Short mmCIF file of C-alpha atoms and ligand atoms in Angstrom, two decimals:
data_model
loop_
_atom_site.label_atom_id
_atom_site.label_comp_id
_atom_site.label_asym_id
_atom_site.label_seq_id
_atom_site.Cartn_x
_atom_site.Cartn_y
_atom_site.Cartn_z
CA MET A 260 -89.07 -179.96 -99.22
CA GLU A 261 -90.83 -177.18 -100.67
CA ARG A 262 -92.85 -175.31 -98.30
CA GLY A 263 -95.57 -172.60 -98.12
CA TRP A 264 -94.29 -169.00 -98.30
CA LEU A 265 -94.53 -168.89 -94.89
CA SER A 266 -91.48 -171.17 -94.17
CA ALA A 267 -88.43 -171.25 -95.45
CA ASN A 268 -88.52 -174.67 -97.41
CA ASN A 269 -86.12 -177.40 -95.73
CA ILE A 270 -83.55 -179.45 -97.60
CA VAL A 271 -83.26 -182.51 -95.76
CA PHE A 272 -79.21 -184.56 -96.18
CA VAL A 273 -79.13 -188.28 -94.92
CA GLY A 274 -75.72 -189.76 -95.24
CA ARG A 275 -73.96 -192.63 -94.31
CA ASP A 276 -73.35 -191.59 -90.85
CA GLN A 277 -75.38 -187.88 -90.49
CA ALA A 278 -78.81 -186.81 -91.11
CA ALA A 279 -78.89 -182.78 -91.84
CA VAL A 280 -81.52 -180.14 -92.12
CA VAL A 281 -80.56 -176.97 -94.02
CA ASP A 282 -83.14 -174.22 -92.43
CA THR A 283 -86.20 -175.23 -90.35
CA GLY A 284 -89.25 -172.82 -91.60
CA TYR A 285 -91.59 -170.77 -89.58
CA VAL A 286 -92.42 -171.32 -85.46
CA THR A 287 -96.35 -172.03 -86.60
CA HIS A 288 -95.62 -174.73 -88.77
CA SER A 289 -93.06 -176.51 -86.96
CA ASP A 290 -95.24 -179.63 -86.09
CA GLN A 291 -95.33 -180.08 -89.78
CA THR A 292 -91.97 -179.68 -90.29
CA LEU A 293 -91.23 -182.42 -87.19
CA ALA A 294 -93.61 -184.85 -88.86
CA LEU A 295 -92.05 -184.31 -92.44
CA ILE A 296 -88.56 -184.69 -91.15
CA GLU A 297 -89.17 -187.98 -89.14
CA ALA A 298 -90.59 -189.36 -91.87
CA THR A 299 -88.17 -188.63 -93.99
CA LEU A 300 -85.00 -189.82 -91.54
CA ALA A 301 -87.76 -193.09 -91.27
CA GLY A 302 -86.22 -193.71 -87.29
CA ARG A 303 -82.96 -192.13 -88.09
CA PRO A 304 -81.96 -189.17 -85.48
CA LEU A 305 -81.35 -185.44 -87.08
CA ASP A 306 -77.71 -184.68 -86.08
CA LEU A 307 -77.39 -181.36 -87.83
CA ILE A 308 -79.16 -178.03 -88.30
CA LEU A 309 -77.72 -175.36 -90.42
CA ASN A 310 -79.55 -172.07 -90.87
CA THR A 311 -78.97 -169.85 -94.21
CA HIS A 312 -79.76 -166.49 -92.00
CA LEU A 313 -82.37 -165.97 -88.66
CA HIS A 314 -84.99 -164.85 -89.93
CA SER A 315 -88.26 -166.27 -88.22
CA ASP A 316 -89.25 -168.09 -91.07
CA HIS A 317 -85.92 -169.57 -91.43
CA CYS A 318 -84.93 -170.74 -87.93
CA GLY A 319 -88.20 -171.32 -86.46
CA GLY A 320 -88.52 -175.18 -86.54
CA ASN A 321 -85.12 -175.12 -84.48
CA ALA A 322 -86.32 -175.28 -81.22
CA ALA A 323 -88.87 -178.09 -81.61
CA LEU A 324 -86.40 -180.05 -83.64
CA GLN A 325 -83.88 -179.32 -80.97
CA ALA A 326 -86.33 -180.75 -77.95
CA ARG A 327 -87.34 -183.25 -80.39
CA TYR A 328 -83.55 -184.70 -81.26
CA PRO A 329 -81.64 -183.22 -78.07
CA GLY A 330 -78.45 -184.57 -79.56
CA VAL A 331 -78.92 -182.71 -82.58
CA GLU A 332 -75.86 -179.68 -83.20
CA THR A 333 -77.31 -176.78 -84.53
CA ARG A 334 -74.91 -174.02 -86.92
CA ILE A 335 -75.57 -170.90 -87.54
CA PRO A 336 -73.84 -168.05 -89.49
CA PRO A 337 -71.37 -165.73 -86.89
CA GLY A 338 -73.17 -162.71 -87.60
CA GLU A 339 -75.71 -162.75 -84.75
CA ALA A 340 -74.08 -165.27 -82.82
CA SER A 341 -73.96 -163.18 -79.97
CA LEU A 342 -77.39 -162.07 -79.88
CA VAL A 343 -78.72 -166.17 -80.22
CA GLU A 344 -76.20 -166.71 -77.14
CA THR A 345 -78.45 -164.18 -74.90
CA TRP A 346 -81.48 -163.87 -76.90
CA ASP A 347 -81.48 -160.25 -77.41
CA GLU A 348 -85.30 -159.88 -79.16
CA ASP A 349 -84.89 -156.18 -79.83
CA GLY A 350 -81.06 -157.04 -81.94
CA LEU A 351 -82.61 -160.02 -83.37
CA SER A 352 -84.99 -159.21 -86.33
CA PHE A 353 -88.54 -161.33 -84.52
CA ARG A 354 -89.55 -158.62 -82.64
CA THR A 355 -89.41 -155.35 -84.72
CA THR A 356 -90.72 -157.36 -87.38
CA GLY A 357 -94.21 -158.56 -85.57
CA GLN A 358 -93.37 -161.92 -85.87
CA ASN A 359 -92.20 -164.85 -83.69
CA CYS A 360 -89.31 -167.42 -83.23
CA PRO A 361 -89.21 -169.68 -80.08
CA ARG A 362 -85.53 -169.42 -78.35
CA PHE A 363 -82.73 -171.99 -79.85
CA ARG A 364 -79.47 -172.66 -78.67
CA PHE A 365 -76.41 -172.99 -81.15
CA ASP A 366 -73.08 -175.19 -81.22
CA ALA A 367 -71.31 -173.81 -84.07
CA LEU A 368 -71.02 -171.24 -86.60
CA LEU A 369 -70.97 -171.13 -90.99
CA GLN A 370 -68.10 -169.43 -91.69
CA ALA A 371 -68.11 -168.38 -95.38
CA GLY A 372 -64.72 -170.22 -97.11
CA HIS A 373 -65.35 -173.33 -94.92
CA GLU A 374 -67.24 -176.52 -96.17
CA VAL A 375 -69.58 -178.19 -94.34
CA VAL A 376 -70.39 -182.10 -95.08
CA LEU A 377 -74.08 -182.73 -96.06
CA GLY A 378 -75.38 -186.30 -97.20
CA ASP A 379 -71.87 -187.24 -97.64
CA ILE A 380 -70.20 -184.63 -100.15
CA PRO A 381 -68.55 -181.30 -98.83
CA TRP A 382 -70.78 -178.13 -99.44
CA GLU A 383 -69.06 -174.43 -99.66
CA VAL A 384 -70.37 -171.77 -97.10
CA HIS A 385 -70.34 -168.50 -99.17
CA ALA A 386 -71.27 -164.93 -98.05
CA ALA A 387 -74.14 -163.37 -99.08
CA PRO A 388 -75.04 -160.25 -97.86
CA GLY A 389 -78.28 -158.02 -98.97
CA HIS A 390 -81.45 -159.57 -98.18
CA ASP A 391 -80.13 -160.35 -94.79
CA PRO A 392 -76.21 -158.94 -94.30
CA HIS A 393 -75.50 -162.38 -92.41
CA SER A 394 -77.09 -164.69 -94.67
CA ILE A 395 -75.02 -167.41 -96.01
CA ILE A 396 -75.17 -169.91 -99.22
CA LEU A 397 -74.34 -172.93 -100.12
CA TRP A 398 -72.44 -174.74 -102.60
CA GLU A 399 -71.72 -178.03 -104.24
CA PRO A 400 -68.99 -177.23 -107.29
CA ARG A 401 -69.60 -181.05 -108.55
CA SER A 402 -73.05 -181.14 -108.88
CA ARG A 403 -73.29 -177.46 -109.83
CA THR A 404 -76.24 -176.94 -107.03
CA LEU A 405 -76.76 -173.98 -105.10
CA ILE A 406 -78.75 -173.13 -101.84
CA SER A 407 -79.44 -170.18 -102.63
CA ALA A 408 -81.61 -168.90 -99.21
CA ASP A 409 -83.10 -165.75 -100.20
CA ALA A 410 -80.78 -164.24 -101.73
CA LEU A 411 -82.03 -165.87 -105.48
CA TRP A 412 -85.71 -167.03 -105.97
CA GLU A 413 -87.02 -168.21 -109.03
CA ASN A 414 -88.65 -164.70 -109.08
CA GLY A 415 -86.80 -162.32 -107.12
CA PHE A 416 -85.57 -161.93 -104.07
CA GLY A 417 -86.37 -160.95 -100.40
CA VAL A 418 -86.72 -157.63 -99.09
CA VAL A 419 -83.82 -155.87 -98.74
CA PHE A 420 -83.99 -155.52 -95.10
CA PRO A 421 -81.18 -153.28 -94.13
CA GLU A 422 -82.20 -150.62 -96.67
CA LEU A 423 -85.57 -149.98 -94.68
CA SER A 424 -83.35 -149.20 -91.52
CA GLY A 425 -81.09 -146.97 -93.71
CA GLU A 426 -78.00 -149.22 -94.17
CA PRO A 427 -77.67 -148.72 -97.82
CA SER A 428 -77.45 -152.63 -99.12
CA PHE A 429 -78.45 -152.92 -103.14
CA ASP A 430 -75.26 -152.80 -104.14
CA GLU A 431 -74.90 -156.03 -101.26
CA VAL A 432 -77.58 -157.74 -103.29
CA ALA A 433 -75.80 -156.95 -106.68
CA ALA A 434 -72.80 -158.04 -105.13
CA THR A 435 -74.49 -161.61 -104.06
CA LEU A 436 -76.13 -161.64 -107.17
CA ASP A 437 -72.57 -161.67 -109.33
CA VAL A 438 -71.38 -164.35 -106.64
CA ILE A 439 -73.92 -166.91 -107.65
CA GLU A 440 -73.45 -166.01 -111.37
CA ALA A 441 -69.82 -166.73 -111.41
CA LEU A 442 -70.03 -169.88 -109.64
CA HIS A 443 -72.29 -170.95 -112.69
CA PRO A 444 -75.13 -173.27 -111.02
CA LEU A 445 -77.24 -175.54 -113.09
CA ARG A 446 -79.61 -176.25 -110.09
CA VAL A 447 -80.95 -173.76 -107.48
CA ILE A 448 -82.99 -174.91 -103.91
CA PRO A 449 -84.54 -171.53 -103.20
CA GLY A 450 -85.52 -170.90 -99.24
CA HIS A 451 -88.97 -170.65 -101.09
CA GLY A 452 -90.33 -171.63 -104.13
CA ALA A 453 -89.72 -174.79 -106.38
CA VAL A 454 -85.97 -175.59 -107.58
CA PHE A 455 -85.45 -174.01 -110.65
CA ASP A 456 -82.60 -174.89 -113.60
CA GLU A 457 -83.11 -171.66 -115.35
CA VAL A 458 -80.92 -169.28 -113.71
CA ALA A 459 -79.71 -167.27 -115.99
CA GLY A 460 -83.27 -166.18 -115.98
CA ALA A 461 -83.99 -165.66 -112.88
CA LEU A 462 -80.89 -163.95 -112.52
CA ARG A 463 -81.59 -161.52 -115.22
CA SER A 464 -85.39 -160.78 -113.12
CA ALA A 465 -83.91 -160.22 -110.30
CA ARG A 466 -81.54 -157.50 -111.63
CA SER A 467 -84.24 -155.47 -113.20
CA ARG A 468 -86.28 -156.12 -109.78
CA LEU A 469 -82.92 -155.01 -108.14
CA GLU A 470 -82.87 -152.06 -110.60
CA GLY A 471 -85.97 -150.36 -110.01
CA PHE A 472 -85.83 -150.44 -106.61
CA ALA A 473 -82.25 -149.02 -106.20
CA ARG A 474 -84.27 -146.00 -109.03
CA ASP A 475 -86.82 -145.86 -106.61
CA PRO A 476 -86.08 -146.95 -102.83
CA ALA A 477 -89.22 -146.17 -101.60
CA LYS A 478 -91.07 -148.92 -103.98
CA HIS A 479 -88.82 -151.18 -102.30
CA ALA A 480 -90.07 -149.80 -99.15
CA TRP A 481 -94.08 -150.04 -100.35
CA HIS A 482 -93.47 -153.79 -101.22
CA ALA A 483 -91.72 -154.41 -97.69
CA VAL A 484 -94.63 -153.09 -95.98
CA LYS A 485 -97.03 -155.34 -98.15
CA VAL A 486 -94.58 -158.15 -97.68
CA LEU A 487 -94.53 -157.73 -93.86
CA VAL A 488 -98.49 -157.58 -93.85
CA LYS A 489 -98.65 -160.46 -96.06
CA PHE A 490 -96.33 -162.72 -94.10
CA LYS A 491 -98.56 -161.64 -90.89
CA LEU A 492 -101.91 -162.61 -92.69
CA LEU A 493 -100.23 -165.93 -93.79
CA GLU A 494 -99.52 -166.86 -90.24
CA VAL A 495 -102.83 -165.65 -88.25
CA GLN A 496 -104.93 -166.37 -91.70
CA SER A 497 -107.53 -164.38 -89.93
CA MET A 498 -107.52 -161.42 -87.28
CA SER A 499 -110.36 -158.84 -85.43
CA ASN A 500 -109.61 -155.23 -86.67
CA GLU A 501 -108.67 -154.94 -82.80
CA GLU A 502 -106.00 -157.43 -83.41
CA TRP A 503 -104.71 -155.80 -87.06
CA GLN A 504 -104.63 -152.25 -85.33
CA SER A 505 -102.45 -153.86 -82.23
CA TRP A 506 -100.16 -155.88 -84.79
CA VAL A 507 -99.36 -152.87 -86.37
CA GLN A 508 -98.83 -150.78 -83.14
CA GLN A 509 -96.50 -153.70 -81.82
CA THR A 510 -94.70 -153.81 -85.15
CA PRO A 511 -91.75 -151.30 -85.27
CA TYR A 512 -90.21 -152.24 -88.25
CA LEU A 513 -93.63 -150.79 -89.56
CA GLU A 514 -92.92 -147.09 -88.13
CA THR A 515 -89.09 -147.24 -88.95
CA ILE A 516 -90.19 -147.65 -92.48
CA ARG A 517 -92.90 -144.81 -92.41
CA ALA A 518 -90.67 -142.16 -90.66
CA ARG A 519 -87.39 -142.94 -93.25
CA PHE A 520 -89.64 -143.52 -96.58
CA PHE A 521 -93.83 -142.16 -95.53
CA PRO A 522 -93.28 -139.54 -93.66
CA ALA A 523 -96.13 -137.37 -94.80
CA SER A 524 -98.27 -140.71 -93.81
CA THR A 525 -99.94 -142.08 -90.68
CA LEU A 526 -98.77 -145.28 -89.40
CA GLU A 527 -102.44 -146.20 -89.77
CA ASP A 528 -102.63 -144.77 -93.45
CA LEU A 529 -99.70 -146.75 -94.58
CA SER A 530 -100.85 -150.15 -92.98
CA ALA A 531 -104.51 -149.65 -94.37
CA GLN A 532 -102.74 -148.76 -97.81
CA ALA A 533 -100.90 -151.50 -97.82
CA LEU A 534 -103.95 -154.16 -96.74
CA ALA A 535 -105.97 -152.10 -99.17
CA ALA A 536 -103.71 -153.27 -101.95
CA LEU A 537 -103.48 -156.63 -100.71
CA VAL A 538 -107.59 -156.80 -100.89
CA LYS A 539 -107.18 -155.17 -104.72
CA THR A 540 -104.68 -158.07 -106.06
CA GLY A 541 -106.92 -160.79 -104.36
CA ALA A 542 -104.15 -161.49 -101.61
CA ALA A 543 -106.30 -160.07 -98.73
CA SER A 544 -110.08 -159.84 -97.77
CA ALA A 545 -111.59 -157.19 -95.32
CA THR A 546 -114.47 -156.70 -93.83
CA ALA A 547 -116.03 -154.05 -91.16
CA GLU A 548 -114.87 -156.44 -88.68
CA ARG A 549 -112.33 -159.22 -89.83
CA ILE A 550 -109.20 -159.63 -91.91
CA GLN A 551 -108.16 -162.78 -94.09
CA ASN A 552 -105.56 -163.91 -95.86
CA ARG A 553 -106.80 -165.10 -99.01
ZN1 LIG B 100 -85.19 -163.99 -95.10
#
């Protein structure tokens, strides 16, 4: 189910004796996620939730689905399992990015090198660090279909978050693109945007984007600031200037990025410049009172 950019796509599998969903969208869309999944399952219960990684736009519907389907089993990649267990909001990315995700439980882990049966067919679990160090992707070798999460989109890939806090990760993004290329997918179901078959072209454009970022990490950091602001605008659609200022102050990632990449700038200036850049490209509008998504 292709969703808007605030929510990751949901991939729903209906097998003989099991129904599953990969990734569950952002919390503010969870009513829509429930309705879409209920309609697809036509009265059957959901048996399995998988998350490719634990960003708020990929696991924000977990809690609502667990409440709706109490018997559902939830499997997550291993890297952040202990943080989920104790619901460590500082360790998980939600608070630092100024995003929201209601608490959910998990029952099992999605280990790279293992398989998981989805729609009666075994899918391989592969590690895909880069955008997120703990992300996995799912591969079905017979149809050569890849569920790529945010490691590869038709036009690019997700922000390389570890780089922003000083963990070099562009090489991991490149290595994950190599893993994807070696699989030779015929079709990719990305975390965001439409399913695509032009995989070679997508890999080419991802690599050239990555080279630009690796040459100039500040360019990537600036892109990340704009992505964080745009994500918030997609979520709230409209906010007062006071709400905007308080979101900027309460989103530690912005300060992390400023301190590392733009130390000559203040947080106010950096966020105002990002907003101005979004207004200039038509992705936002701003008046003296309100800021709006476009
Ligand atoms: Zn992500």
